[in-house]
JSON list of C-alpha atoms in Angstrom, two decimals:
[
{"chain": "A", "resi": 1, "resn": "MET", "atom": "CA", "xyz": [-16.07, 31.59, 69.05]},
{"chain": "A", "resi": 2, "resn": "GLY", "atom": "CA", "xyz": [-12.98, 32.84, 67.30]},
{"chain": "A", "resi": 3, "resn": "ASN", "atom": "CA", "xyz": [-11.43, 29.43, 67.76]},
{"chain": "A", "resi": 4, "resn": "ALA", "atom": "CA", "xyz": [-14.39, 27.69, 66.13]},
{"chain": "A", "resi": 5, "resn": "ASN", "atom": "CA", "xyz": [-14.31, 30.16, 63.27]},
{"chain": "A", "resi": 6, "resn": "ASN", "atom": "CA", "xyz": [-10.60, 29.38, 62.68]},
{"chain": "A", "resi": 7, "resn": "LYS", "atom": "CA", "xyz": [-11.35, 25.66, 62.72]},
{"chain": "A", "resi": 8, "resn": "ASN", "atom": "CA", "xyz": [-14.10, 26.15, 60.13]},
{"chain": "A", "resi": 9, "resn": "LYS", "atom": "CA", "xyz": [-11.73, 28.19, 57.96]},
{"chain": "A", "resi": 10, "resn": "ASN", "atom": "CA", "xyz": [-9.06, 25.49, 58.29]},
{"chain": "A", "resi": 11, "resn": "ASN", "atom": "CA", "xyz": [-11.58, 22.77, 57.43]},
{"chain": "A", "resi": 12, "resn": "VAL", "atom": "CA", "xyz": [-12.69, 24.74, 54.38]},
{"chain": "A", "resi": 13, "resn": "LYS", "atom": "CA", "xyz": [-9.06, 25.13, 53.29]},
{"chain": "A", "resi": 14, "resn": "ILE", "atom": "CA", "xyz": [-8.47, 21.39, 53.74]},
{"chain": "A", "resi": 15, "resn": "VAL", "atom": "CA", "xyz": [-11.61, 20.55, 51.76]},
{"chain": "A", "resi": 16, "resn": "LYS", "atom": "CA", "xyz": [-10.55, 22.93, 48.96]},
{"chain": "A", "resi": 17, "resn": "LYS", "atom": "CA", "xyz": [-7.08, 21.35, 48.87]},
{"chain": "A", "resi": 18, "resn": "GLN", "atom": "CA", "xyz": [-8.67, 17.88, 48.69]},
{"chain": "A", "resi": 19, "resn": "GLU", "atom": "CA", "xyz": [-10.97, 19.04, 45.88]},
{"chain": "A", "resi": 20, "resn": "LYS", "atom": "CA", "xyz": [-8.00, 20.51, 44.00]},
{"chain": "A", "resi": 21, "resn": "SER", "atom": "CA", "xyz": [-6.12, 17.23, 44.46]},
{"chain": "A", "resi": 22, "resn": "ARG", "atom": "CA", "xyz": [-9.10, 15.23, 43.15]},
{"chain": "A", "resi": 23, "resn": "ILE", "atom": "CA", "xyz": [-9.54, 17.57, 40.17]},
{"chain": "A", "resi": 24, "resn": "GLY", "atom": "CA", "xyz": [-5.80, 17.37, 39.44]},
{"chain": "A", "resi": 25, "resn": "PHE", "atom": "CA", "xyz": [-5.87, 13.57, 39.66]},
{"chain": "A", "resi": 26, "resn": "LEU", "atom": "CA", "xyz": [-8.95, 13.37, 37.40]},
{"chain": "A", "resi": 27, "resn": "LEU", "atom": "CA", "xyz": [-7.39, 15.77, 34.89]},
{"chain": "A", "resi": 28, "resn": "PHE", "atom": "CA", "xyz": [-4.18, 13.76, 34.89]},
{"chain": "A", "resi": 29, "resn": "SER", "atom": "CA", "xyz": [-6.16, 10.53, 34.45]},
{"chain": "A", "resi": 30, "resn": "VAL", "atom": "CA", "xyz": [-8.15, 11.99, 31.53]},
{"chain": "A", "resi": 31, "resn": "VAL", "atom": "CA", "xyz": [-4.96, 13.23, 29.82]},
{"chain": "A", "resi": 32, "resn": "ILE", "atom": "CA", "xyz": [-3.33, 9.80, 30.21]},
{"chain": "A", "resi": 33, "resn": "PHE", "atom": "CA", "xyz": [-6.48, 8.12, 28.86]},
{"chain": "A", "resi": 34, "resn": "ILE", "atom": "CA", "xyz": [-6.54, 10.46, 25.83]},
{"chain": "A", "resi": 35, "resn": "VAL", "atom": "CA", "xyz": [-2.83, 9.85, 25.12]},
{"chain": "A", "resi": 36, "resn": "ILE", "atom": "CA", "xyz": [-3.35, 6.07, 25.29]},
{"chain": "A", "resi": 37, "resn": "LEU", "atom": "CA", "xyz": [-6.45, 6.33, 23.08]},
{"chain": "A", "resi": 38, "resn": "ILE", "atom": "CA", "xyz": [-4.65, 8.44, 20.45]},
{"chain": "A", "resi": 39, "resn": "SER", "atom": "CA", "xyz": [-1.67, 6.11, 20.51]},
{"chain": "A", "resi": 40, "resn": "THR", "atom": "CA", "xyz": [-3.88, 3.06, 20.04]},
{"chain": "A", "resi": 41, "resn": "VAL", "atom": "CA", "xyz": [-5.81, 4.65, 17.16]},
{"chain": "A", "resi": 42, "resn": "PHE", "atom": "CA", "xyz": [-2.56, 5.74, 15.47]},
{"chain": "A", "resi": 43, "resn": "ASN", "atom": "CA", "xyz": [-1.09, 2.23, 15.79]},
{"chain": "A", "resi": 44, "resn": "ASP", "atom": "CA", "xyz": [-4.28, 0.75, 14.35]},
{"chain": "A", "resi": 45, "resn": "LEU", "atom": "CA", "xyz": [-4.16, 3.15, 11.38]},
{"chain": "A", "resi": 46, "resn": "VAL", "atom": "CA", "xyz": [-0.52, 2.27, 10.71]},
{"chain": "A", "resi": 47, "resn": "GLN", "atom": "CA", "xyz": [-1.40, -1.43, 10.86]},
{"chain": "A", "resi": 48, "resn": "ILE", "atom": "CA", "xyz": [-4.31, -0.94, 8.44]},
{"chain": "A", "resi": 49, "resn": "TYR", "atom": "CA", "xyz": [-2.02, 0.89, 6.00]},
{"chain": "A", "resi": 50, "resn": "ASN", "atom": "CA", "xyz": [0.60, -1.87, 6.25]},
{"chain": "A", "resi": 51, "resn": "ASN", "atom": "CA", "xyz": [-2.03, -4.54, 5.72]},
{"chain": "A", "resi": 52, "resn": "ARG", "atom": "CA", "xyz": [-3.37, -2.79, 2.61]},
{"chain": "A", "resi": 53, "resn": "THR", "atom": "CA", "xyz": [0.13, -2.46, 1.18]},
{"chain": "A", "resi": 54, "resn": "GLN", "atom": "CA", "xyz": [0.85, -6.11, 1.90]},
{"chain": "A", "resi": 55, "resn": "THR", "atom": "CA", "xyz": [-2.49, -7.13, 0.37]},
{"chain": "A", "resi": 56, "resn": "GLU", "atom": "CA", "xyz": [-1.64, -5.28, -2.85]},
{"chain": "A", "resi": 57, "resn": "GLU", "atom": "CA", "xyz": [1.81, -6.89, -3.01]},
{"chain": "A", "resi": 58, "resn": "LEU", "atom": "CA", "xyz": [0.36, -10.34, -2.38]},
{"chain": "A", "resi": 59, "resn": "SER", "atom": "CA", "xyz": [-2.31, -9.78, -5.01]},
{"chain": "A", "resi": 60, "resn": "ILE", "atom": "CA", "xyz": [0.36, -8.91, -7.58]},
{"chain": "A", "resi": 61, "resn": "ARG", "atom": "CA", "xyz": [2.40, -11.96, -6.54]},
{"chain": "A", "resi": 62, "resn": "LYS", "atom": "CA", "xyz": [-0.71, -14.15, -6.86]},
{"chain": "A", "resi": 63, "resn": "GLN", "atom": "CA", "xyz": [-1.27, -12.91, -10.44]},
{"chain": "A", "resi": 64, "resn": "GLU", "atom": "CA", "xyz": [2.36, -13.65, -11.30]},
{"chain": "A", "resi": 65, "resn": "LEU", "atom": "CA", "xyz": [2.08, -17.16, -9.85]},
{"chain": "A", "resi": 66, "resn": "LEU", "atom": "CA", "xyz": [-1.17, -17.84, -11.71]},
{"chain": "A", "resi": 67, "resn": "GLU", "atom": "CA", "xyz": [0.47, -16.80, -14.97]},
{"chain": "A", "resi": 68, "resn": "GLU", "atom": "CA", "xyz": [3.48, -19.00, -14.19]},
{"chain": "A", "resi": 69, "resn": "GLU", "atom": "CA", "xyz": [1.16, -21.91, -13.39]},
{"chain": "A", "resi": 70, "resn": "LYS", "atom": "CA", "xyz": [-0.62, -21.44, -16.72]},
{"chain": "A", "resi": 71, "resn": "SER", "atom": "CA", "xyz": [2.72, -21.40, -18.54]},
{"chain": "A", "resi": 72, "resn": "LEU", "atom": "CA", "xyz": [3.90, -24.54, -16.74]},
{"chain": "A", "resi": 73, "resn": "LYS", "atom": "CA", "xyz": [0.65, -26.37, -17.50]},
{"chain": "A", "resi": 74, "resn": "SER", "atom": "CA", "xyz": [1.11, -25.48, -21.16]},
{"chain": "A", "resi": 75, "resn": "GLU", "atom": "CA", "xyz": [4.70, -26.78, -21.00]},
{"chain": "A", "resi": 76, "resn": "VAL", "atom": "CA", "xyz": [3.52, -30.04, -19.40]},
{"chain": "A", "resi": 77, "resn": "ILE", "atom": "CA", "xyz": [1.04, -30.57, -22.24]},
{"chain": "A", "resi": 78, "resn": "LYS", "atom": "CA", "xyz": [3.75, -29.86, -24.82]},
{"chain": "A", "resi": 79, "resn": "LEU", "atom": "CA", "xyz": [6.17, -32.25, -23.11]},
{"chain": "A", "resi": 80, "resn": "GLN", "atom": "CA", "xyz": [3.71, -35.09, -23.63]},
{"chain": "A", "resi": 81, "resn": "ASP", "atom": "CA", "xyz": [4.21, -34.76, -27.39]},
{"chain": "A", "resi": 82, "resn": "PRO", "atom": "CA", "xyz": [7.20, -36.87, -28.61]},
{"chain": "A", "resi": 83, "resn": "ASP", "atom": "CA", "xyz": [7.89, -34.53, -31.56]},
{"chain": "A", "resi": 84, "resn": "TYR", "atom": "CA", "xyz": [8.12, -31.55, -29.24]},
{"chain": "A", "resi": 85, "resn": "ILE", "atom": "CA", "xyz": [10.45, -33.43, -26.90]},
{"chain": "A", "resi": 86, "resn": "ALA", "atom": "CA", "xyz": [12.76, -34.32, -29.79]},
{"chain": "A", "resi": 87, "resn": "ARG", "atom": "CA", "xyz": [12.82, -30.73, -31.10]},
{"chain": "A", "resi": 88, "resn": "TYR", "atom": "CA", "xyz": [13.39, -29.38, -27.57]},
{"chain": "A", "resi": 89, "resn": "ALA", "atom": "CA", "xyz": [16.28, -31.80, -26.99]},
{"chain": "A", "resi": 90, "resn": "ARG", "atom": "CA", "xyz": [17.87, -30.80, -30.31]},
{"chain": "A", "resi": 91, "resn": "GLU", "atom": "CA", "xyz": [17.63, -27.09, -29.60]},
{"chain": "A", "resi": 92, "resn": "LYS", "atom": "CA", "xyz": [18.48, -27.10, -25.93]},
{"chain": "A", "resi": 93, "resn": "TYR", "atom": "CA", "xyz": [20.96, -29.94, -25.56]},
{"chain": "A", "resi": 94, "resn": "LEU", "atom": "CA", "xyz": [22.27, -30.29, -29.16]},
{"chain": "A", "resi": 95, "resn": "TYR", "atom": "CA", "xyz": [20.82, -33.80, -29.34]},
{"chain": "A", "resi": 96, "resn": "THR", "atom": "CA", "xyz": [21.17, -35.51, -32.72]},
{"chain": "A", "resi": 97, "resn": "LYS", "atom": "CA", "xyz": [19.80, -38.63, -34.32]},
{"chain": "A", "resi": 98, "resn": "ASP", "atom": "CA", "xyz": [22.18, -41.22, -35.71]},
{"chain": "A", "resi": 99, "resn": "GLY", "atom": "CA", "xyz": [23.89, -39.88, -38.81]},
{"chain": "A", "resi": 100, "resn": "GLU", "atom": "CA", "xyz": [22.95, -36.22, -38.20]},
{"chain": "A", "resi": 101, "resn": "ARG", "atom": "CA", "xyz": [25.58, -33.52, -37.89]},
{"chain": "A", "resi": 102, "resn": "ILE", "atom": "CA", "xyz": [25.40, -30.26, -35.99]},
{"chain": "A", "resi": 103, "resn": "LEU", "atom": "CA", "xyz": [26.42, -27.15, -37.85]},
{"chain": "A", "resi": 104, "resn": "THR", "atom": "CA", "xyz": [27.22, -24.01, -35.90]},
{"chain": "A", "resi": 105, "resn": "ILE", "atom": "CA", "xyz": [26.69, -20.83, -37.86]},
{"chain": "A", "resi": 106, "resn": "ILE", "atom": "CA", "xyz": [28.79, -17.88, -36.82]},
{"chain": "A", "resi": 107, "resn": "ASP", "atom": "CA", "xyz": [27.41, -14.45, -37.65]},
{"chain": "A", "resi": 108, "resn": "ALA", "atom": "CA", "xyz": [29.56, -12.32, -39.94]},
{"chain": "A", "resi": 109, "resn": "PRO", "atom": "CA", "xyz": [31.11, -9.38, -38.13]},
{"chain": "A", "resi": 110, "resn": "THR", "atom": "CA", "xyz": [29.21, -6.14, -38.57]},
{"chain": "A", "resi": 111, "resn": "GLU", "atom": "CA", "xyz": [30.67, -2.88, -39.80]},
{"chain": "A", "resi": 112, "resn": "LYS", "atom": "CA", "xyz": [30.83, -1.54, -36.25]},
{"chain": "A", "resi": 113, "resn": "ASN", "atom": "CA", "xyz": [32.86, -4.55, -35.12]},
{"chain": "A", "resi": 114, "resn": "ASN", "atom": "CA", "xyz": [35.20, -4.17, -38.12]},
{"chain": "A", "resi": 115, "resn": "ASN", "atom": "CA", "xyz": [35.86, -0.51, -37.30]},
{"chain": "A", "resi": 116, "resn": "SER", "atom": "CA", "xyz": [36.56, -1.23, -33.64]},
{"chain": "A", "resi": 117, "resn": "ASP", "atom": "CA", "xyz": [38.89, -4.11, -34.62]},
{"chain": "A", "resi": 118, "resn": "ALA", "atom": "CA", "xyz": [40.73, -1.82, -37.05]},
{"chain": "A", "resi": 119, "resn": "ASN", "atom": "CA", "xyz": [41.11, 0.86, -34.38]},
{"chain": "A", "resi": 120, "resn": "GLU", "atom": "CA", "xyz": [42.51, -1.67, -31.93]},
{"chain": "A", "resi": 121, "resn": "ASN", "atom": "CA", "xyz": [45.11, -2.84, -34.45]},
{"chain": "A", "resi": 122, "resn": "GLU", "atom": "CA", "xyz": [46.40, 0.69, -35.10]}
]
């Protein structure tokens, strides 16, 4: 009977070791699952933040482009007017009609420029 009692004790020890192994494996699996879950949620939050930042930047860029489009449309309308084209050519490219002369006006030196020129000469 002592032999059977030892076998029962050994079987109980083996069963307890198997239970401990299963519990350890389940605990390890749960920890891994939680780490993966937290990592996934963190990555998603970072992506959401990046998307919001990009959306704001793109919204600002869109406003800038809409304003530029409005300005260009206005310029197109102006460029259909022959008087505007002539004035633009005169100002921008120094275009003249036959018999016209271009006068370049040079600003008179200011007092500050005179003093600095005098200091340089000394």
